[in-house]
């Protein structure tokens, strides 16, 4: 919960805007400011104070207990010009909160945390448990000193300026080790603990067994990703509470799923009780991985719990990111976040140039020229299979005539794939023209480099006969100058010469141009590969210089009847 505190009418107005925008995230604290701050500090994970920073410093100073315990605090000035991350920038999430508040209120976020100031990923912001000399290693990264990365298990990390050797170390491991001097230990969630239990098994017995099994194998409980068991035990109190205390989800599988998993130690007892010869081992192994701790029983007599531990292989991450039509303000926040998260960027050189300034220092860039789409897709997938966090970029939406389909054709289920939508050329052009896509529409690429012209022509004829609005991508180039005239002639068989046609070149870019013409008047020679051509259907109209396709034909009939 985010506590909101203000002292003046101006502050209350901005406060109420936040409260209205985030009704489920915020709580307004009224009354004397000092009392409100003290109460919110004790009750909330974060605070936004519409007060002077000096006043907030004096109010919260007596309340501070520690970096990991204190809430994040953001101050917004009376004029709403700045959102200052005052306390708990990383641990309390105040840096990100300042950016969110700034976006919502139109204020400039002020973040002074050293790593954020130089756009370096903070070691305590990676979403992994972290131990050791965080301040010392972070300072070494900031000072450009040699920091070695020792990845004992593969895990996709954001870009970090690391080397093979150095006097400081970042160690990525699920082993039960203590951080050495000048070392930070990151613990990725690589371990799955399968658990079986008799009815009524005490949580102390289940939890003690799990902790003993991990400790005996030299594994850290901080790297446990989940507890897994059979569906029949989904509400077994001892298992449910053990997962809660460890702080991980409880995942369950059907007896049929578990019975199909090959295990080294099957047993008749669980087969008779829940319908599978293995619960602990099978539940841990169902997603694959290395069995580190075979089934073992608790020490109680009689034993009421079993467990097994599996290390699942680290999975690389491939984000297929649509950059939109080119304008920076049409690049989505999700796309920006994925670009900053990626340690490897793969893309067409001219698209890389568009977003190079958004990348974190240390991002490895693999760029190539036109015509290498399949090679880029293969490269991105190969890098992800190495355990990297990869962003594969394309213009518009990555799934529309872009990189998503070749990448997914290469990818198998051994990596995680995330699609990040972007504003397509058809949508960007449509917004410039008016509302040409207000009813059913289709996009067709006229490039026959990958699709035979016979197939393209069949699709154009089908769209013409179905009276669909058509947006042509890749309409014309120096080497392909007859396809657009041919496609327009096909549409003209079903539409009048007065049918509106919108032509947009370089939509949303500095040299953007657009015009509204007709099917009979369009000169294909004025179109090139940077152009999108949108041909209306029989209901599309030029209304006040804007291209409009009504949502329904009844609307159009009513309008005509009133003329």
Coordinates of C-alpha atoms in Angstrom, one line a residue:
X1 CA 0.0 0.0 0.0
X2 CA 1.2 3.5 -0.8
X3 CA 0.4 6.2 1.8
X4 CA -0.5 9.6 0.5
X5 CA 0.1 12.7 2.7
X6 CA -0.4 16.4 1.9
X7 CA -0.6 19.7 3.8
X8 CA -2.0 22.2 1.4
X9 CA -4.8 22.5 -1.1
X10 CA -2.3 22.3 -4.0
X11 CA -0.8 19.2 -2.5
X12 CA -4.2 17.7 -1.8
X13 CA -5.2 18.2 -5.5
X14 CA -2.2 16.3 -6.7
X15 CA -2.7 13.7 -4.0
X16 CA -6.2 13.1 -5.1
X17 CA -5.1 12.6 -8.7
X18 CA -2.9 9.8 -7.5
X19 CA -5.6 8.3 -5.4
X20 CA -8.1 8.4 -8.3
X21 CA -5.5 6.8 -10.7
X22 CA -4.4 4.1 -8.2
X23 CA -7.5 3.3 -6.0
X24 CA -6.3 -0.2 -5.2
X25 CA -2.7 0.9 -4.4
X26 CA -3.1 4.0 -2.3
X27 CA -4.5 5.2 1.0
X28 CA -5.0 8.9 1.9
X29 CA -3.8 9.9 5.4
X30 CA -5.6 12.9 6.8
X31 CA -5.1 14.9 10.0
X32 CA -1.9 16.6 11.3
X33 CA 1.0 16.0 8.9
X34 CA 3.3 14.6 11.6
X35 CA 0.8 12.1 12.8
X36 CA -0.1 11.2 9.2
X37 CA 3.5 10.5 8.3
X38 CA 4.2 8.4 11.4
X39 CA 1.1 6.3 10.9
X40 CA 1.7 5.8 7.2
X41 CA 5.4 5.0 7.8
X42 CA 4.3 2.1 10.1
X43 CA 1.5 0.8 7.9
X44 CA 2.6 1.2 4.3
X45 CA 5.3 -0.2 2.0
X46 CA 5.7 3.2 0.3
X47 CA 4.8 6.9 0.9
X48 CA 4.2 9.8 -1.4
X49 CA 4.5 13.1 0.6
X50 CA 3.3 16.3 -1.1
X51 CA 5.7 18.3 1.2
X52 CA 9.1 19.9 1.2
X53 CA 11.9 17.4 1.3
X54 CA 13.4 19.1 4.4
X55 CA 10.1 18.7 6.3
X56 CA 9.8 15.0 5.3
X57 CA 13.5 14.4 6.4
X58 CA 12.8 15.8 9.8
X59 CA 9.5 13.8 10.2
X60 CA 10.9 10.4 9.1
X61 CA 14.4 10.7 10.7
X62 CA 13.3 9.4 14.1
X63 CA 11.4 6.5 12.4
X64 CA 14.3 5.0 10.5
X65 CA 15.3 1.4 11.3
X66 CA 17.3 0.0 8.4
X67 CA 17.7 0.0 4.7
X68 CA 15.8 -3.2 4.2
X69 CA 13.0 -2.4 6.6
X70 CA 12.1 1.2 5.9
X71 CA 9.4 2.0 3.3
X72 CA 10.3 3.9 0.1
X73 CA 9.5 7.6 0.4
X74 CA 8.9 10.0 -2.5
X75 CA 8.4 13.8 -2.1
X76 CA 6.5 15.9 -4.6
X77 CA 6.8 19.7 -4.4
X78 CA 3.8 22.0 -4.1
X79 CA 4.1 23.0 -7.8
X80 CA 4.1 19.4 -8.9
X81 CA 7.4 19.9 -10.8
X82 CA 9.5 17.2 -9.2
X83 CA 9.0 13.7 -7.8
X84 CA 12.1 13.1 -5.5
X85 CA 13.1 9.6 -4.5
X86 CA 14.1 10.5 -0.9
X87 CA 14.4 7.2 0.9
X88 CA 14.5 3.5 0.0
X89 CA 15.4 4.0 -3.7
X90 CA 16.1 0.3 -4.4
X91 CA 14.9 -1.7 -1.4
X92 CA 11.8 0.4 -0.9
X93 CA 11.1 0.9 -4.6
X94 CA 11.1 4.7 -4.3
X95 CA 13.2 5.2 -7.5
X96 CA 10.6 3.4 -9.7
X97 CA 7.7 5.0 -7.7
X98 CA 9.2 8.4 -8.4
X99 CA 9.2 7.6 -12.2
X100 CA 5.6 6.3 -12.0
X101 CA 4.4 9.4 -10.1
X102 CA 6.3 11.6 -12.5
X103 CA 4.6 10.0 -15.5
X104 CA 1.2 10.4 -13.9
X105 CA 1.5 14.0 -12.7
X106 CA 3.8 15.3 -15.4
X107 CA 6.6 15.8 -12.8
X108 CA 10.3 15.3 -13.4
X109 CA 11.5 12.2 -11.4
X110 CA 14.6 13.0 -9.4
X111 CA 16.7 9.9 -8.6
X112 CA 20.2 10.3 -7.0
X113 CA 21.1 6.6 -6.4
X114 CA 24.5 6.2 -7.9
X115 CA 23.8 3.2 -10.1
X116 CA 20.6 4.8 -11.4
X117 CA 22.4 8.1 -12.1
X118 CA 24.8 6.3 -14.5
X119 CA 22.1 3.9 -15.8
X120 CA 23.7 0.8 -14.2
X121 CA 21.5 -2.0 -13.0
X122 CA 21.6 -2.1 -9.2
X123 CA 22.7 -5.4 -7.8
X124 CA 19.8 -5.2 -5.3
X125 CA 17.3 -4.5 -8.1
X126 CA 17.7 -7.7 -10.1
X127 CA 14.8 -9.5 -8.4
X128 CA 17.2 -12.1 -6.9
X129 CA 18.2 -12.6 -3.2
X130 CA 21.5 -10.9 -2.8
X131 CA 24.2 -11.3 -0.1
X132 CA 27.6 -9.9 0.6
X133 CA 29.4 -6.6 -0.1
X134 CA 26.7 -5.0 -2.3
X135 CA 28.0 -1.5 -1.6
X136 CA 31.6 -2.4 -2.3
X137 CA 31.0 -4.3 -5.5
X138 CA 28.5 -1.6 -6.7
X139 CA 31.1 1.0 -6.1
X140 CA 33.7 -1.0 -8.0
X141 CA 31.3 -1.2 -11.0
X142 CA 30.7 2.5 -10.8
X143 CA 34.5 3.3 -10.6
X144 CA 35.2 1.1 -13.6
X145 CA 37.3 -1.4 -11.6
X146 CA 37.5 -5.0 -12.8
X147 CA 34.6 -7.1 -11.4
X148 CA 34.5 -10.8 -12.3
X149 CA 31.3 -12.7 -13.0
X150 CA 31.2 -16.3 -11.7
X151 CA 28.0 -17.9 -12.9
X152 CA 27.9 -21.3 -11.4
X153 CA 24.4 -21.7 -12.7
X154 CA 23.0 -20.0 -15.9
X155 CA 20.6 -17.2 -15.3
X156 CA 19.6 -14.3 -17.6
X157 CA 20.9 -11.1 -16.0
X158 CA 20.7 -7.5 -17.3
X159 CA 23.9 -6.0 -18.7
X160 CA 26.7 -5.5 -16.2
X161 CA 30.2 -4.2 -16.9
X162 CA 31.9 -7.4 -15.8
X163 CA 35.0 -9.4 -16.8
X164 CA 36.4 -12.9 -16.5
X165 CA 38.8 -11.8 -13.7
X166 CA 38.9 -9.1 -11.1
X167 CA 39.5 -8.1 -7.5
X168 CA 35.7 -7.9 -7.0
X169 CA 33.3 -10.8 -7.8
X170 CA 29.6 -11.3 -8.6
X171 CA 28.9 -14.9 -7.9
X172 CA 25.7 -16.5 -9.2
X173 CA 25.0 -19.7 -7.4
X174 CA 22.4 -21.8 -5.6
X175 CA 25.0 -23.4 -3.4
X176 CA 25.0 -22.8 0.4
X177 CA 28.1 -20.5 0.5
X178 CA 28.9 -17.3 2.3
X179 CA 30.0 -14.3 0.3
X180 CA 33.8 -13.8 0.5
X181 CA 35.4 -10.4 0.9
X182 CA 34.7 -8.1 -2.0
X183 CA 32.0 -10.5 -3.3
X184 CA 28.3 -10.4 -3.9
X185 CA 26.3 -13.6 -4.1
X186 CA 23.2 -13.7 -6.3
X187 CA 20.8 -16.6 -5.7
X188 CA 18.7 -17.5 -8.7
X189 CA 15.5 -19.6 -8.2
X190 CA 16.8 -22.8 -9.7
X191 CA 15.7 -25.4 -7.2
X192 CA 12.4 -27.2 -7.1
X193 CA 11.5 -29.2 -3.9
X194 CA 9.0 -32.0 -4.4
X195 CA 7.1 -32.8 -1.2
X196 CA 4.9 -35.7 -0.1
X197 CA 3.1 -35.9 3.2
X198 CA 0.7 -38.0 5.1
X199 CA -2.6 -36.5 6.2
X200 CA -2.0 -34.2 9.2
X201 CA 1.8 -34.0 8.8
X202 CA 3.0 -31.1 11.0
X203 CA 4.5 -28.1 9.3
X204 CA 7.5 -28.4 11.5
X205 CA 8.2 -31.9 10.2
X206 CA 7.7 -30.9 6.5
X207 CA 9.7 -27.7 6.8
X208 CA 12.5 -29.4 8.9
X209 CA 12.8 -32.1 6.3
X210 CA 13.1 -29.6 3.4
X211 CA 15.7 -27.5 5.2
X212 CA 17.7 -30.5 6.3
X213 CA 17.7 -31.9 2.7
X214 CA 18.9 -28.6 1.3
X215 CA 21.5 -28.1 3.9
X216 CA 22.8 -31.6 3.6
X217 CA 23.2 -31.2 -0.2
X218 CA 25.0 -27.8 0.3
X219 CA 22.1 -25.9 -1.3
X220 CA 20.6 -22.6 -0.3
X221 CA 16.9 -22.3 0.6
X222 CA 17.0 -18.8 -1.0
X223 CA 17.3 -20.5 -4.4
X224 CA 14.1 -22.5 -4.0
X225 CA 11.6 -21.5 -6.7
X226 CA 8.7 -23.6 -5.6
X227 CA 7.4 -26.5 -3.6
X228 CA 5.6 -29.1 -5.7
X229 CA 3.3 -31.9 -4.8
X230 CA 0.3 -34.0 -6.0
X231 CA -3.2 -32.4 -6.5
X232 CA -4.6 -34.5 -3.6
X233 CA -2.2 -32.6 -1.2
X234 CA -3.0 -29.1 -2.5
X235 CA -4.6 -28.1 0.8
X236 CA -2.6 -30.2 3.2
X237 CA -1.9 -27.7 6.0
X238 CA 1.7 -28.8 6.7
X239 CA 2.7 -28.5 3.0
X240 CA 0.8 -25.2 2.4
X241 CA 2.3 -23.6 5.5
X242 CA 5.8 -24.8 4.7
X243 CA 5.6 -23.1 1.3
X244 CA 4.3 -19.9 2.9
X245 CA 7.2 -19.8 5.4
X246 CA 9.8 -20.4 2.7
X247 CA 8.1 -17.7 0.7
X248 CA 7.5 -19.7 -2.5
X249 CA 4.4 -20.9 -4.4
X250 CA 3.0 -24.4 -4.0
X251 CA 2.6 -26.0 -7.4
X252 CA 0.5 -29.2 -7.8
X253 CA 0.1 -31.8 -10.5
X254 CA -2.4 -34.5 -11.1
X255 CA -1.6 -38.1 -10.2
X256 CA -1.7 -39.0 -13.9
X257 CA 1.0 -36.5 -14.7
X258 CA 3.2 -37.7 -11.9
X259 CA 2.7 -41.3 -12.7
X260 CA 4.2 -40.6 -16.2
X261 CA 7.5 -39.3 -14.8
X262 CA 10.4 -41.7 -14.6
X263 CA 11.8 -41.7 -11.1
X264 CA 14.6 -43.7 -9.4
X265 CA 12.6 -44.6 -6.3
X266 CA 9.0 -45.5 -7.0
X267 CA 6.9 -46.9 -4.1
X268 CA 3.6 -48.8 -3.6
X269 CA 2.5 -46.6 -0.7
X270 CA 1.8 -43.4 -2.6
X271 CA 0.4 -45.4 -5.5
X272 CA -2.2 -46.9 -3.2
X273 CA -2.8 -43.5 -1.4
X274 CA -3.0 -41.0 -4.2
X275 CA -2.6 -42.9 -7.5
X276 CA 1.0 -42.4 -8.4
X277 CA 4.1 -44.4 -7.5
X278 CA 6.0 -41.2 -6.7
X279 CA 5.0 -37.8 -5.3
X280 CA 8.2 -36.1 -4.1
X281 CA 10.6 -37.1 -6.8
X282 CA 8.0 -37.0 -9.6
X283 CA 6.7 -33.6 -8.6
X284 CA 10.3 -32.2 -8.5
X285 CA 11.2 -33.8 -11.9
X286 CA 8.0 -33.1 -13.8
X287 CA 9.6 -30.0 -15.4
X288 CA 12.9 -31.7 -16.1
X289 CA 16.3 -31.1 -14.4
X290 CA 19.0 -32.7 -12.4
X291 CA 17.9 -34.7 -9.3
X292 CA 20.3 -33.4 -6.6
X293 CA 18.5 -35.0 -3.6
X294 CA 16.7 -38.3 -4.2
X295 CA 13.6 -39.0 -2.1
X296 CA 14.3 -38.9 1.6
X297 CA 12.0 -39.3 4.6
X298 CA 11.6 -37.2 7.6
X299 CA 13.3 -38.4 10.8
X300 CA 10.1 -38.7 12.8
X301 CA 8.7 -42.1 13.7
X302 CA 6.6 -42.8 11.9
X303 CA 7.8 -40.6 9.1
X304 CA 5.0 -38.4 7.7
X305 CA 6.8 -36.4 5.0
X306 CA 9.1 -37.0 2.0
X307 CA 11.0 -34.6 -0.2
X308 CA 13.3 -34.5 -3.2
X309 CA 15.3 -31.6 -4.7
X310 CA 15.9 -30.9 -8.4
X311 CA 17.9 -28.2 -10.1
X312 CA 16.2 -27.1 -13.2
X313 CA 18.5 -25.7 -15.9
X314 CA 18.6 -21.9 -16.2
X315 CA 16.5 -20.7 -19.0
X316 CA 17.5 -18.0 -21.3
X317 CA 14.9 -15.2 -22.1
X318 CA 14.1 -13.9 -25.5
X319 CA 12.0 -10.8 -25.7
X320 CA 10.7 -10.0 -29.2
X321 CA 10.2 -6.3 -29.1
X322 CA 8.1 -4.1 -31.4
X323 CA 9.6 -0.6 -31.6
X324 CA 6.6 1.1 -33.2
X325 CA 6.6 3.2 -36.3
X326 CA 9.6 5.3 -35.3
X327 CA 8.5 8.2 -33.0
X328 CA 10.0 7.8 -29.5
X329 CA 6.6 8.6 -27.8
X330 CA 5.1 5.7 -29.7
X331 CA 7.6 3.3 -28.1
X332 CA 5.7 1.6 -25.3
X333 CA 6.9 1.6 -21.7
X334 CA 7.0 -2.2 -21.8
X335 CA 9.3 -2.1 -24.8
X336 CA 11.6 0.3 -23.0
X337 CA 11.8 -1.9 -20.0
X338 CA 12.7 -4.9 -22.1
X339 CA 15.4 -3.0 -23.9
X340 CA 16.9 -2.0 -20.5
X341 CA 16.6 -5.5 -19.2
X342 CA 18.4 -7.2 -22.1
X343 CA 22.1 -8.0 -21.9
X344 CA 22.1 -8.9 -25.7
X345 CA 20.3 -6.8 -28.4
X346 CA 19.8 -8.3 -31.8
X347 CA 18.4 -6.1 -34.6
X348 CA 18.6 -4.4 -38.0
X349 CA 21.3 -1.7 -37.8
X350 CA 18.9 1.2 -38.6
X351 CA 16.5 0.1 -35.9
X352 CA 19.4 -0.3 -33.4
X353 CA 20.3 3.3 -34.1
X354 CA 16.8 4.4 -33.1
X355 CA 17.0 3.1 -29.6
X356 CA 20.8 2.9 -28.9
X357 CA 20.5 5.6 -26.3
X358 CA 18.0 3.6 -24.2
X359 CA 20.3 0.6 -23.7
X360 CA 22.2 0.1 -20.5
X361 CA 26.0 0.3 -20.5
X362 CA 27.5 -3.1 -21.2
X363 CA 24.7 -4.3 -23.5
X364 CA 26.2 -6.4 -26.3
X365 CA 24.8 -5.3 -29.7
X366 CA 24.6 -7.8 -32.6
X367 CA 23.4 -5.8 -35.6
X368 CA 23.1 -6.6 -39.3
X369 CA 21.7 -5.1 -42.5
X370 CA 18.7 -5.7 -44.6
X371 CA 17.9 -9.2 -45.9
X372 CA 19.3 -11.0 -42.8
X373 CA 16.1 -11.6 -41.0
X374 CA 16.5 -15.3 -40.6
X375 CA 20.1 -14.9 -39.5
X376 CA 19.0 -12.4 -36.8
X377 CA 16.3 -14.8 -35.6
X378 CA 18.8 -17.7 -35.3
X379 CA 21.3 -15.5 -33.5
X380 CA 18.8 -14.3 -31.0
X381 CA 17.6 -17.8 -30.2
X382 CA 21.2 -19.1 -29.9
X383 CA 22.1 -16.3 -27.5
X384 CA 19.0 -17.0 -25.4
X385 CA 19.9 -20.7 -25.3
X386 CA 23.2 -19.7 -23.7
X387 CA 21.2 -18.3 -20.7
X388 CA 21.2 -14.7 -21.8
X389 CA 18.5 -12.1 -21.6
X390 CA 18.0 -11.2 -25.3
X391 CA 15.9 -8.6 -27.0
X392 CA 15.2 -9.1 -30.7
X393 CA 13.8 -5.8 -32.2
X394 CA 11.7 -5.0 -35.2
X395 CA 9.8 -2.0 -36.3
X396 CA 6.0 -1.6 -35.8
X397 CA 4.7 -4.7 -34.1
X398 CA 7.1 -7.6 -33.9
X399 CA 4.4 -10.0 -35.0
X400 CA 3.3 -8.1 -38.1
X401 CA 5.7 -8.6 -41.1
X402 CA 8.6 -8.5 -38.6
X403 CA 10.8 -10.7 -36.4
X404 CA 8.4 -12.7 -34.2
X405 CA 7.5 -15.4 -36.7
X406 CA 11.1 -16.3 -37.8
X407 CA 12.2 -16.2 -34.2
X408 CA 9.4 -18.4 -32.9
X409 CA 10.1 -20.8 -35.8
X410 CA 13.6 -21.2 -34.5
X411 CA 12.8 -21.3 -30.8
X412 CA 11.9 -24.5 -28.9
X413 CA 10.6 -24.9 -25.4
X414 CA 14.1 -24.7 -23.8
X415 CA 13.9 -20.8 -23.6
X416 CA 11.3 -18.4 -22.4
X417 CA 9.9 -16.2 -25.1
X418 CA 8.1 -12.9 -24.4
X419 CA 6.3 -10.9 -27.0
X420 CA 6.2 -7.1 -26.6
X421 CA 3.5 -5.5 -28.9
X422 CA 4.2 -2.3 -30.8
X423 CA 2.2 0.2 -32.8
X424 CA 2.0 -1.1 -36.3
X425 CA 2.5 1.0 -39.5
X426 CA -1.2 0.4 -40.4
X427 CA -2.3 1.8 -37.1
X428 CA 0.1 4.8 -37.2
X429 CA -1.0 5.6 -40.7
X430 CA -4.7 5.1 -39.9
X431 CA -4.4 7.6 -37.0
X432 CA -2.9 10.2 -39.4
X433 CA -5.5 9.6 -42.1
X434 CA -8.5 9.7 -39.7
X435 CA -10.4 6.4 -39.1
X436 CA -10.0 4.3 -42.2
X437 CA -9.9 1.0 -40.2
X438 CA -13.2 1.6 -38.4
X439 CA -14.7 -1.6 -39.8
X440 CA -13.3 -5.0 -41.0
X441 CA -9.9 -4.6 -42.6
X442 CA -6.9 -6.6 -43.8
X443 CA -3.2 -6.0 -44.2
X444 CA -1.4 -7.5 -47.2
X445 CA 2.3 -7.3 -48.1
X446 CA 2.9 -6.9 -51.8
X447 CA 6.5 -8.1 -51.5
X448 CA 6.9 -11.4 -53.4
X449 CA 10.4 -12.0 -52.0
X450 CA 9.0 -14.5 -49.5
X451 CA 5.5 -15.2 -50.9
X452 CA 4.7 -16.1 -54.5
X453 CA 2.7 -13.5 -56.3
X454 CA 0.0 -16.0 -57.1
X455 CA -0.7 -16.3 -53.4
X456 CA -0.7 -12.5 -52.9
X457 CA -3.0 -11.9 -55.8
X458 CA -5.5 -14.5 -54.5
X459 CA -5.6 -12.7 -51.2
X460 CA -6.1 -9.3 -52.8
X461 CA -9.0 -10.7 -54.9
X462 CA -10.5 -12.2 -51.7
X463 CA -10.3 -8.9 -49.9
X464 CA -11.7 -7.0 -52.9
X465 CA -14.7 -9.4 -53.1
X466 CA -15.3 -9.3 -49.3
X467 CA -15.3 -5.5 -49.4
X468 CA -12.6 -5.2 -46.8
X469 CA -10.5 -2.1 -46.2
X470 CA -7.0 -3.0 -47.4
X471 CA -3.7 -1.7 -46.1
X472 CA -0.8 -2.5 -48.4
X473 CA 2.6 -3.0 -46.8
X474 CA 5.8 -3.0 -48.9
X475 CA 3.8 -1.6 -51.8
X476 CA 6.5 -0.7 -54.3
X477 CA 10.3 -0.6 -54.8
X478 CA 12.7 0.0 -57.7
X479 CA 12.8 -3.7 -58.4
X480 CA 9.0 -4.3 -57.8
X481 CA 7.1 -1.6 -59.7
X482 CA 4.2 -3.5 -61.2
X483 CA 2.6 -5.2 -58.1
X484 CA 0.8 -2.2 -56.7
X485 CA -0.8 -1.2 -60.0
X486 CA -1.9 -4.8 -60.4
X487 CA -3.4 -4.9 -56.9
X488 CA -5.2 -1.6 -57.4
X489 CA -6.7 -2.8 -60.7
X490 CA -8.1 -5.9 -58.8
X491 CA -9.7 -3.7 -56.2
X492 CA -11.1 -1.4 -58.9
X493 CA -13.1 -4.3 -60.2
X494 CA -15.2 -4.1 -57.0
X495 CA -15.0 -0.4 -56.0
X496 CA -15.6 2.9 -57.7
X497 CA -12.8 5.3 -58.8
X498 CA -14.0 7.7 -56.1
X499 CA -13.1 5.2 -53.3
X500 CA -10.8 7.1 -50.8
X501 CA -7.2 6.0 -50.6
X502 CA -4.8 7.2 -47.9
X503 CA -1.1 7.4 -48.6
X504 CA 1.3 7.8 -45.6
X505 CA 5.1 7.9 -45.9
X506 CA 7.3 7.6 -42.8
X507 CA 4.5 7.7 -40.4
X508 CA 5.4 9.4 -37.0
X509 CA 8.9 10.2 -38.2
X510 CA 10.3 13.7 -38.7
X511 CA 9.8 13.6 -42.5
X512 CA 6.3 12.2 -42.3
X513 CA 4.0 13.0 -45.2
X514 CA 0.4 12.0 -46.0
X515 CA -2.3 12.7 -48.5
X516 CA -5.8 11.6 -49.2
X517 CA -6.6 10.7 -52.8
X518 CA -8.9 8.2 -54.6
X519 CA -8.6 4.8 -56.2
X520 CA -8.9 6.4 -59.6
X521 CA -6.4 9.2 -59.0
X522 CA -3.6 7.4 -57.2
X523 CA -0.3 7.4 -59.1
X524 CA 1.6 4.3 -58.0
X525 CA 4.9 6.0 -59.0
X526 CA 4.5 8.3 -56.0
X527 CA 4.7 5.3 -53.6
X528 CA 7.8 3.6 -52.2
X529 CA 8.8 1.1 -49.6
X530 CA 8.5 3.6 -46.8
X531 CA 4.9 4.2 -47.6
X532 CA 1.7 2.6 -46.4
X533 CA -1.3 2.6 -48.8
X534 CA -4.8 2.2 -47.3
X535 CA -7.7 1.6 -49.7
X536 CA -11.2 2.1 -48.4
X537 CA -14.2 -0.2 -48.9
X538 CA -17.5 0.8 -50.5
X539 CA -18.6 2.6 -47.3
X540 CA -15.4 4.6 -46.7
X541 CA -15.9 8.3 -47.1
X542 CA -13.8 11.5 -47.2
X543 CA -15.3 13.6 -44.4
X544 CA -13.7 17.0 -43.9
X545 CA -10.5 15.8 -45.4
X546 CA -10.4 12.7 -43.2
X547 CA -10.7 9.1 -44.3
X548 CA -13.5 7.5 -42.4
X549 CA -14.9 3.9 -42.5
X550 CA -18.1 3.7 -40.5
X551 CA -18.5 0.9 -37.9
X552 CA -21.6 -0.3 -39.6
X553 CA -23.5 0.0 -42.9
X554 CA -26.7 1.1 -41.1
X555 CA -24.9 4.2 -39.9
X556 CA -23.9 5.0 -43.5
X557 CA -27.5 4.3 -44.8
X558 CA -29.0 6.6 -42.2
X559 CA -26.6 9.4 -43.1
X560 CA -27.4 9.0 -46.8
X561 CA -31.1 9.0 -46.1
X562 CA -30.9 12.3 -44.3
X563 CA -29.1 14.1 -47.2

